[in-house]
Each structure stands twice: as C-alpha cells, then as structure tokens.
mmCIF file of C-alpha atoms in Angstrom:
data_model
loop_
_atom_site.group_PDB
_atom_site.id
_atom_site.type_symbol
_atom_site.label_atom_id
_atom_site.label_comp_id
_atom_site.label_asym_id
_atom_site.label_seq_id
_atom_site.Cartn_x
_atom_site.Cartn_y
_atom_site.Cartn_z
ATOM 1 C CA MET A 1 -136.002 185.482 162.655
ATOM 2 C CA ARG A 2 -133.739 183.367 164.820
ATOM 3 C CA ARG A 3 -133.067 179.889 163.691
ATOM 4 C CA GLN A 4 -130.561 176.987 163.491
ATOM 5 C CA ALA A 5 -128.846 175.851 160.277
ATOM 6 C CA LEU A 6 -126.658 172.735 159.602
ATOM 7 C CA LEU A 7 -123.953 173.851 157.047
ATOM 8 C CA ALA A 8 -121.822 171.435 155.241
ATOM 9 C CA PHE A 9 -118.634 172.965 153.626
ATOM 10 C CA SER A 10 -116.926 170.631 150.993
ATOM 11 C CA GLY A 11 -113.395 171.203 149.642
ATOM 12 C CA ARG A 12 -109.868 171.030 150.851
ATOM 13 C CA PHE A 13 -109.206 171.953 154.505
ATOM 14 C CA ARG A 14 -106.824 172.254 157.151
ATOM 15 C CA PRO A 15 -109.549 171.539 159.693
ATOM 16 C CA GLU A 16 -108.113 173.457 162.697
ATOM 17 C CA SER A 17 -107.398 176.521 160.642
ATOM 18 C CA PHE A 18 -110.938 176.429 159.018
ATOM 19 C CA LEU A 19 -112.753 175.962 162.331
ATOM 20 C CA ALA A 20 -110.664 178.811 163.837
ATOM 21 C CA PHE A 21 -111.729 181.100 160.910
ATOM 22 C CA MET A 22 -115.256 180.024 161.166
ATOM 23 C CA ASP A 23 -115.313 180.663 164.954
ATOM 24 C CA ALA A 24 -113.808 184.254 164.445
ATOM 25 C CA ARG A 25 -116.514 185.026 161.950
ATOM 26 C CA ALA A 26 -119.302 183.535 164.038
ATOM 27 C CA ARG A 27 -118.224 185.730 166.993
ATOM 28 C CA LEU A 28 -118.205 188.876 164.764
ATOM 29 C CA LEU A 29 -121.744 188.024 163.665
ATOM 30 C CA ASP A 30 -122.937 187.142 167.148
ATOM 31 C CA LEU A 31 -123.750 183.601 166.076
ATOM 32 C CA VAL A 32 -123.407 180.335 168.173
ATOM 33 C CA LEU A 33 -121.310 177.890 166.451
ATOM 34 C CA ARG A 34 -121.049 174.055 167.199
ATOM 35 C CA PRO A 35 -118.715 172.007 165.115
ATOM 36 C CA ARG A 36 -120.015 168.506 164.134
ATOM 37 C CA ARG A 37 -117.661 167.209 161.694
ATOM 38 C CA SER A 38 -114.139 168.288 160.680
ATOM 39 C CA ASP A 39 -112.322 166.283 157.892
ATOM 40 C CA PRO A 40 -109.656 167.376 155.397
ATOM 41 C CA ASP A 41 -112.581 167.301 152.720
ATOM 42 C CA ARG A 42 -115.661 168.192 154.744
ATOM 43 C CA VAL A 43 -116.537 170.456 157.565
ATOM 44 C CA GLU A 44 -120.034 170.505 158.961
ATOM 45 C CA VAL A 45 -121.298 173.142 161.748
ATOM 46 C CA ILE A 46 -124.560 173.990 163.391
ATOM 47 C CA VAL A 47 -125.000 177.619 163.473
ATOM 48 C CA ASP A 48 -127.817 179.523 165.746
ATOM 49 C CA GLY A 49 -128.619 182.971 165.079
ATOM 50 C CA GLU A 50 -130.559 185.449 163.096
ATOM 51 C CA ASP A 51 -131.296 184.137 159.545
ATOM 52 C CA ALA A 52 -129.703 187.091 157.632
ATOM 53 C CA LEU A 53 -126.539 186.722 159.889
ATOM 54 C CA ILE A 54 -126.213 183.066 158.979
ATOM 55 C CA GLY A 55 -126.203 183.904 155.288
ATOM 56 C CA MET A 56 -123.460 186.485 155.978
ATOM 57 C CA PHE A 57 -121.516 183.829 157.749
ATOM 58 C CA GLU A 58 -121.825 181.221 155.089
ATOM 59 C CA MET A 59 -120.674 183.774 152.460
ATOM 60 C CA ALA A 60 -117.695 184.789 154.802
ATOM 61 C CA CYS A 61 -116.635 181.022 155.206
ATOM 62 C CA SER A 62 -117.008 180.138 151.533
ATOM 63 C CA LEU A 63 -114.057 182.683 150.985
ATOM 64 C CA GLY A 64 -112.210 180.770 153.692
ATOM 65 C CA PRO A 65 -108.759 181.155 155.058
ATOM 66 C CA ILE A 66 -105.817 181.434 152.531
ATOM 67 C CA ASP A 67 -104.800 177.606 153.512
ATOM 68 C CA CYS A 68 -108.205 176.129 152.666
ATOM 69 C CA LEU A 69 -110.369 175.768 149.619
ATOM 70 C CA VAL A 70 -114.161 175.791 149.733
ATOM 71 C CA LEU A 71 -115.696 174.123 146.776
ATOM 72 C CA ASP A 72 -119.288 173.948 147.851
ATOM 73 C CA VAL A 73 -121.603 175.003 150.610
ATOM 74 C CA ALA A 74 -124.855 173.158 151.408
ATOM 75 C CA GLU A 75 -127.564 173.667 154.116
ATOM 76 C CA LEU A 76 -128.596 170.170 155.195
ATOM 77 C CA ALA A 77 -131.867 169.276 156.858
ATOM 78 C CA GLU A 78 -131.844 167.109 159.819
ATOM 79 C CA ALA A 79 -133.756 166.016 162.875
ATOM 80 C CA GLY A 80 -133.567 168.750 165.552
ATOM 81 C CA VAL A 81 -132.319 171.327 163.007
ATOM 82 C CA PRO A 82 -135.431 172.821 161.162
ATOM 83 C CA PRO A 83 -134.855 173.158 157.348
ATOM 84 C CA PRO A 84 -134.533 176.813 155.907
ATOM 85 C CA ALA A 85 -138.000 178.543 155.308
ATOM 86 C CA THR A 86 -139.275 178.673 151.811
ATOM 87 C CA ARG A 87 -140.599 181.874 150.235
ATOM 88 C CA GLU A 88 -144.063 180.789 150.843
ATOM 89 C CA GLU A 89 -143.459 180.187 154.358
ATOM 90 C CA GLU A 90 -141.858 183.466 154.875
ATOM 91 C CA GLY A 91 -144.996 185.258 153.228
ATOM 92 C CA ALA A 92 -143.141 186.454 150.051
#
C-alpha cells in the first residue's frame, strides 16, 4: 500500500549530513523524500512510498550517519498527510 508519512527525528544532527544520508536511503528504497524542517536537534521529512519501505527507511535513518545521533523517531499526523493505518483498518 502506497502512502505518505511525516517522520520527525530528534537528536543531535549536522542537518546537511543527515539530509544527504536520508536522501541516499530514500533513493535506494524508491521513496520520494521532501524535507520539511532541518535543525541541529530535529529533522522532519515527508516520505511517500510503499508502507513496508517507509518502515525500512525509518529504521535505516535511525542508525544515521556517524556524525549524527538519533535519539527518537516519531510519525506525526497532520492535515494532508494521512495517519498510519491501525491494525483494524488493515484487516489484521
């Protein structure tokens, strides 16, 4: 299932380095990445692609490049970006 996700990464970042790292992972996973915020303590991106690949992207980025430390990752709900499906909605 294709969807959009707004991901917020908290930690200590060199924003250019982390965004380049994220872009490389998004390309490998055939995801569309749109940076929304990039600060030394928080990076937010909108990711568009297959649900399972978004999960893989989140995991890969949580490891981050050597010069960045990811402390937390959260998926945020916002107008225009649908929230993640619940198990009931997925039919599980």
